[in-house]
Short mmCIF file of C-alpha atoms in Angstrom, two decimals:
data_model
loop_
_atom_site.label_atom_id
_atom_site.label_comp_id
_atom_site.label_asym_id
_atom_site.label_seq_id
_atom_site.Cartn_x
_atom_site.Cartn_y
_atom_site.Cartn_z
CA ASP A 11 0.00 0.00 0.00
CA ALA A 12 1.24 3.48 -0.82
CA GLY A 13 2.12 5.63 2.14
CA VAL A 14 2.15 9.42 2.23
CA ILE A 15 3.82 10.71 -0.93
CA GLN A 16 5.77 13.96 -0.99
CA SER A 17 7.43 15.77 -3.86
CA PRO A 18 10.02 16.88 -4.57
CA ARG A 19 12.32 14.98 -2.19
CA HIS A 20 14.97 17.67 -2.50
CA GLU A 21 14.64 21.31 -3.52
CA VAL A 22 17.41 23.86 -3.85
CA THR A 23 16.39 27.40 -4.68
CA GLU A 24 17.65 30.94 -4.44
CA MET A 25 16.43 33.46 -1.93
CA GLY A 26 13.35 35.29 -3.19
CA GLN A 27 12.06 32.44 -5.33
CA GLU A 28 8.69 30.76 -4.84
CA VAL A 29 8.75 27.20 -3.56
CA THR A 30 5.85 24.73 -3.71
CA LEU A 31 5.91 21.46 -1.78
CA ARG A 32 3.37 18.76 -2.58
CA CYS A 33 1.74 15.99 -0.58
CA LYS A 34 -0.59 13.10 -1.35
CA PRO A 35 -2.05 11.63 1.86
CA ILE A 36 -2.94 7.99 2.40
CA SER A 37 -6.20 7.16 0.69
CA GLY A 38 -9.10 7.24 3.15
CA HIS A 39 -7.35 9.49 5.65
CA ASN A 40 -9.22 12.71 6.30
CA SER A 41 -6.67 14.68 8.31
CA LEU A 42 -3.45 16.14 6.91
CA PHE A 43 -0.59 17.81 8.76
CA TRP A 44 2.41 19.87 7.59
CA TYR A 45 5.51 19.90 9.81
CA ARG A 46 8.94 21.50 9.60
CA GLN A 47 12.04 19.89 11.13
CA THR A 48 15.31 21.67 11.93
CA MET A 49 18.18 20.84 14.25
CA MET A 50 17.53 23.97 16.30
CA ARG A 51 13.75 23.73 16.72
CA GLY A 52 13.01 20.05 16.17
CA LEU A 53 9.71 18.99 14.59
CA GLU A 54 7.12 21.78 14.55
CA LEU A 55 3.51 21.62 13.39
CA LEU A 56 2.79 24.30 10.80
CA ILE A 57 -0.86 23.66 9.90
CA TYR A 58 -3.40 20.86 9.77
CA PHE A 59 -6.58 20.13 7.84
CA ASN A 60 -9.67 18.05 8.57
CA ASN A 61 -11.77 17.08 5.54
CA ASN A 62 -9.80 19.59 3.42
CA VAL A 63 -10.57 22.49 5.79
CA PRO A 64 -7.71 24.24 7.64
CA ILE A 65 -8.26 23.80 11.38
CA ASP A 66 -5.17 25.25 13.03
CA ASP A 67 -2.56 27.37 11.22
CA SER A 68 -1.04 28.91 14.34
CA GLY A 69 2.30 27.29 13.55
CA MET A 70 2.70 28.97 10.17
CA PRO A 71 5.71 31.23 10.73
CA GLU A 72 4.60 34.23 8.69
CA ASP A 73 2.58 35.43 5.72
CA ARG A 74 5.17 34.11 3.30
CA PHE A 75 3.84 30.62 4.06
CA SER A 76 0.51 29.37 2.74
CA ALA A 77 -1.09 25.93 2.51
CA LYS A 78 -4.01 24.60 0.53
CA MET A 79 -5.90 21.36 0.29
CA PRO A 80 -8.14 21.54 -2.81
CA ASN A 81 -9.29 17.92 -2.46
CA ALA A 82 -8.88 14.87 -0.23
CA SER A 83 -5.89 13.55 -2.13
CA PHE A 84 -3.67 16.59 -2.54
CA SER A 85 -2.15 19.42 -0.52
CA THR A 86 0.46 22.08 -1.17
CA LEU A 87 2.69 24.19 1.06
CA LYS A 88 3.94 27.33 -0.64
CA ILE A 89 6.68 29.72 0.45
CA GLN A 90 6.83 33.04 -1.39
CA PRO A 91 9.35 34.62 -1.25
CA SER A 92 11.71 32.04 0.20
CA GLU A 93 14.53 32.98 2.60
CA PRO A 94 17.65 31.08 3.75
CA ARG A 95 16.12 30.60 7.22
CA ASP A 96 13.35 28.53 5.60
CA SER A 97 15.91 25.79 4.91
CA ALA A 98 14.62 22.66 6.67
CA VAL A 99 13.00 19.28 6.07
CA TYR A 100 9.26 19.63 5.55
CA PHE A 101 7.08 16.64 6.40
CA CYS A 102 3.51 15.89 5.49
CA ALA A 103 1.54 13.42 7.63
CA SER A 104 -1.97 12.04 7.40
CA SER A 105 -4.33 10.26 9.78
CA LEU A 106 -7.88 9.25 10.30
CA LYS A 107 -9.61 12.01 12.25
CA ALA A 108 -8.96 11.24 15.88
CA GLY A 109 -11.66 9.11 17.41
CA THR A 110 -9.61 7.47 20.10
CA ALA A 111 -6.63 8.44 22.21
CA ALA A 112 -4.44 6.06 20.27
CA TYR A 113 -4.74 7.53 16.79
CA GLU A 114 -1.62 7.51 14.62
CA GLN A 115 -0.11 9.98 12.20
CA TYR A 116 1.67 8.51 9.17
CA PHE A 117 4.55 10.60 7.91
CA GLY A 118 5.86 11.00 4.40
CA PRO A 119 9.59 10.85 3.59
CA GLY A 120 9.94 14.63 3.70
CA THR A 121 11.19 17.35 1.34
CA ARG A 122 14.63 18.72 2.12
CA LEU A 123 14.56 22.42 1.20
CA THR A 124 17.72 24.46 0.85
CA VAL A 125 17.43 28.18 0.17
CA THR A 126 20.71 29.84 -0.83
CA THR B 10 10.41 27.34 25.22
CA GLN B 11 10.19 23.64 24.38
CA LEU B 12 7.00 22.13 25.79
CA LEU B 13 8.51 18.65 25.87
CA GLU B 14 12.11 18.24 27.01
CA GLN B 15 13.94 15.07 26.04
CA SER B 16 17.13 13.88 27.64
CA PRO B 17 19.74 13.08 26.79
CA GLN B 18 19.87 14.76 23.38
CA PHE B 19 22.67 12.46 22.23
CA LEU B 20 23.61 9.00 23.46
CA SER B 21 26.27 6.68 22.13
CA ILE B 22 26.69 3.27 23.77
CA GLN B 23 28.04 -0.19 23.04
CA GLU B 24 25.94 -3.07 21.78
CA GLY B 25 24.45 -5.06 24.65
CA GLU B 26 24.16 -2.17 27.10
CA ASN B 27 20.90 -0.88 28.54
CA LEU B 28 19.69 2.70 28.27
CA THR B 29 16.84 4.99 29.27
CA VAL B 30 15.58 8.09 27.48
CA TYR B 31 13.38 10.62 29.25
CA CYS B 32 10.61 12.94 28.08
CA ASN B 33 9.45 15.59 30.55
CA SER B 34 6.92 18.40 30.58
CA SER B 35 5.09 20.70 32.96
CA SER B 36 1.93 20.13 30.91
CA VAL B 37 -0.55 17.26 31.14
CA PHE B 38 -1.21 15.33 27.95
CA SER B 39 -4.19 13.16 27.05
CA SER B 40 -1.76 10.66 25.57
CA LEU B 41 1.89 10.42 24.69
CA GLN B 42 3.52 8.75 21.73
CA TRP B 43 7.05 7.62 20.92
CA TYR B 44 8.29 7.74 17.34
CA ARG B 45 11.52 6.55 15.78
CA GLN B 46 13.05 8.33 12.80
CA GLU B 47 15.82 7.06 10.53
CA PRO B 48 17.93 9.29 8.24
CA GLY B 49 16.05 10.41 5.14
CA GLU B 50 12.72 9.15 6.41
CA GLY B 51 9.75 10.42 8.38
CA PRO B 52 9.03 9.42 11.99
CA VAL B 53 7.33 6.07 12.54
CA LEU B 54 5.08 5.44 15.53
CA LEU B 55 6.37 2.92 18.08
CA VAL B 56 3.78 3.15 20.85
CA THR B 57 1.00 5.23 22.40
CA VAL B 58 0.49 5.43 26.16
CA VAL B 59 -2.77 6.82 27.48
CA THR B 60 -3.26 6.04 31.17
CA GLY B 61 -1.12 7.50 33.97
CA GLY B 62 1.34 4.85 35.15
CA GLU B 63 0.83 2.74 32.03
CA VAL B 64 3.69 0.49 30.95
CA LYS B 65 3.95 -1.00 27.47
CA LYS B 66 6.56 -3.39 26.12
CA LEU B 67 7.66 -3.81 22.54
CA LYS B 68 10.25 -6.62 22.47
CA ARG B 69 13.33 -5.08 24.14
CA LEU B 70 11.72 -1.63 24.47
CA THR B 71 9.73 -0.65 27.57
CA PHE B 72 7.67 2.54 27.62
CA GLN B 73 6.20 4.13 30.73
CA PHE B 74 3.78 7.04 31.15
CA GLY B 75 4.13 9.04 34.35
CA ASP B 76 1.35 8.87 36.94
CA ALA B 77 0.50 12.54 36.35
CA ARG B 78 0.66 12.12 32.53
CA LYS B 79 3.37 14.79 32.26
CA ASP B 80 6.39 12.61 31.56
CA SER B 81 7.45 9.37 29.96
CA SER B 82 10.47 7.13 29.62
CA LEU B 83 11.77 4.68 27.06
CA HIS B 84 14.07 1.89 28.27
CA ILE B 85 15.97 -0.33 25.85
CA THR B 86 17.47 -3.59 27.11
CA ALA B 87 20.51 -5.12 25.43
CA ALA B 88 20.71 -2.45 22.72
CA GLN B 89 21.42 -3.57 19.15
CA PRO B 90 22.97 -1.57 16.26
CA GLY B 91 19.54 -1.71 14.60
CA ASP B 92 18.18 0.45 17.45
CA THR B 93 20.23 3.39 16.16
CA GLY B 94 18.05 6.36 15.23
CA LEU B 95 16.31 9.50 16.43
CA TYR B 96 13.70 8.85 19.12
CA LEU B 97 10.95 11.44 19.46
CA CYS B 98 8.28 11.75 22.10
CA ALA B 99 5.06 13.58 21.23
CA GLY B 100 2.31 14.74 23.57
CA ARG B 101 -1.21 15.05 22.33
CA GLN B 102 -2.99 18.36 22.94
CA GLY B 103 -6.68 18.56 22.24
CA ALA B 104 -8.20 16.24 19.69
CA GLN B 105 -5.37 15.92 17.18
CA LYS B 106 -2.44 18.25 17.74
CA LEU B 107 0.90 16.63 18.60
CA VAL B 108 3.74 18.52 20.27
CA PHE B 109 7.12 16.89 19.71
CA GLY B 110 10.23 16.88 21.85
CA GLN B 111 13.61 17.74 20.35
CA GLY B 112 14.53 14.10 20.12
CA THR B 113 17.26 11.81 21.39
CA ARG B 114 19.80 10.76 18.82
CA LEU B 115 20.86 7.22 19.75
CA THR B 116 23.91 5.44 18.34
CA ILE B 117 24.61 1.81 19.18
CA ASN B 118 28.18 0.80 18.38
CA PRO B 119 28.91 -2.83 17.42
#
């Protein structure tokens, strides 16, 4: 079975350019999460969606970041304009909407973004 | 300020030794999860603990949730090189939000 799919796996871009990261959640999952991981700050939740609707975007660092989920099988995280401090690994995760205390998030392989 | 503090941040030991990793917070969580992450991959769930004082075992790994549901520990017996990786604890806030610790980077030397 296919897990969470992210593309691209690696992205190198110059400061000021627009960057779009893509995610396909596991089929049947109705919650989707975007995280950012750095050595300094660890794994941070940026935003999450339930049934394609953004629920909590309090982790989005600033207006340069935006996320969309036009349908149940696709989401994008866009950074415009990008800055060197945005360099990190960005993870997408999906889950069934929590019904029990033991629900699980399934993570994709991540996109390593380098902004020069 | 990190909501979940993990210690130690780095640990390098010899194969066959035992070890314990700690995850502490001043906040109460409805549940706590441990994930393991390998280079170039996303975190993978190992276990979820829900009840204060709960202990769960996964082969050589023993997980415990503190009585007050603010802290947790992971104990590995007779560590193997295959246990090498980044171990992350995550506390659940509200219905779905997970707050992750900084992680413990574990290296088991043959």
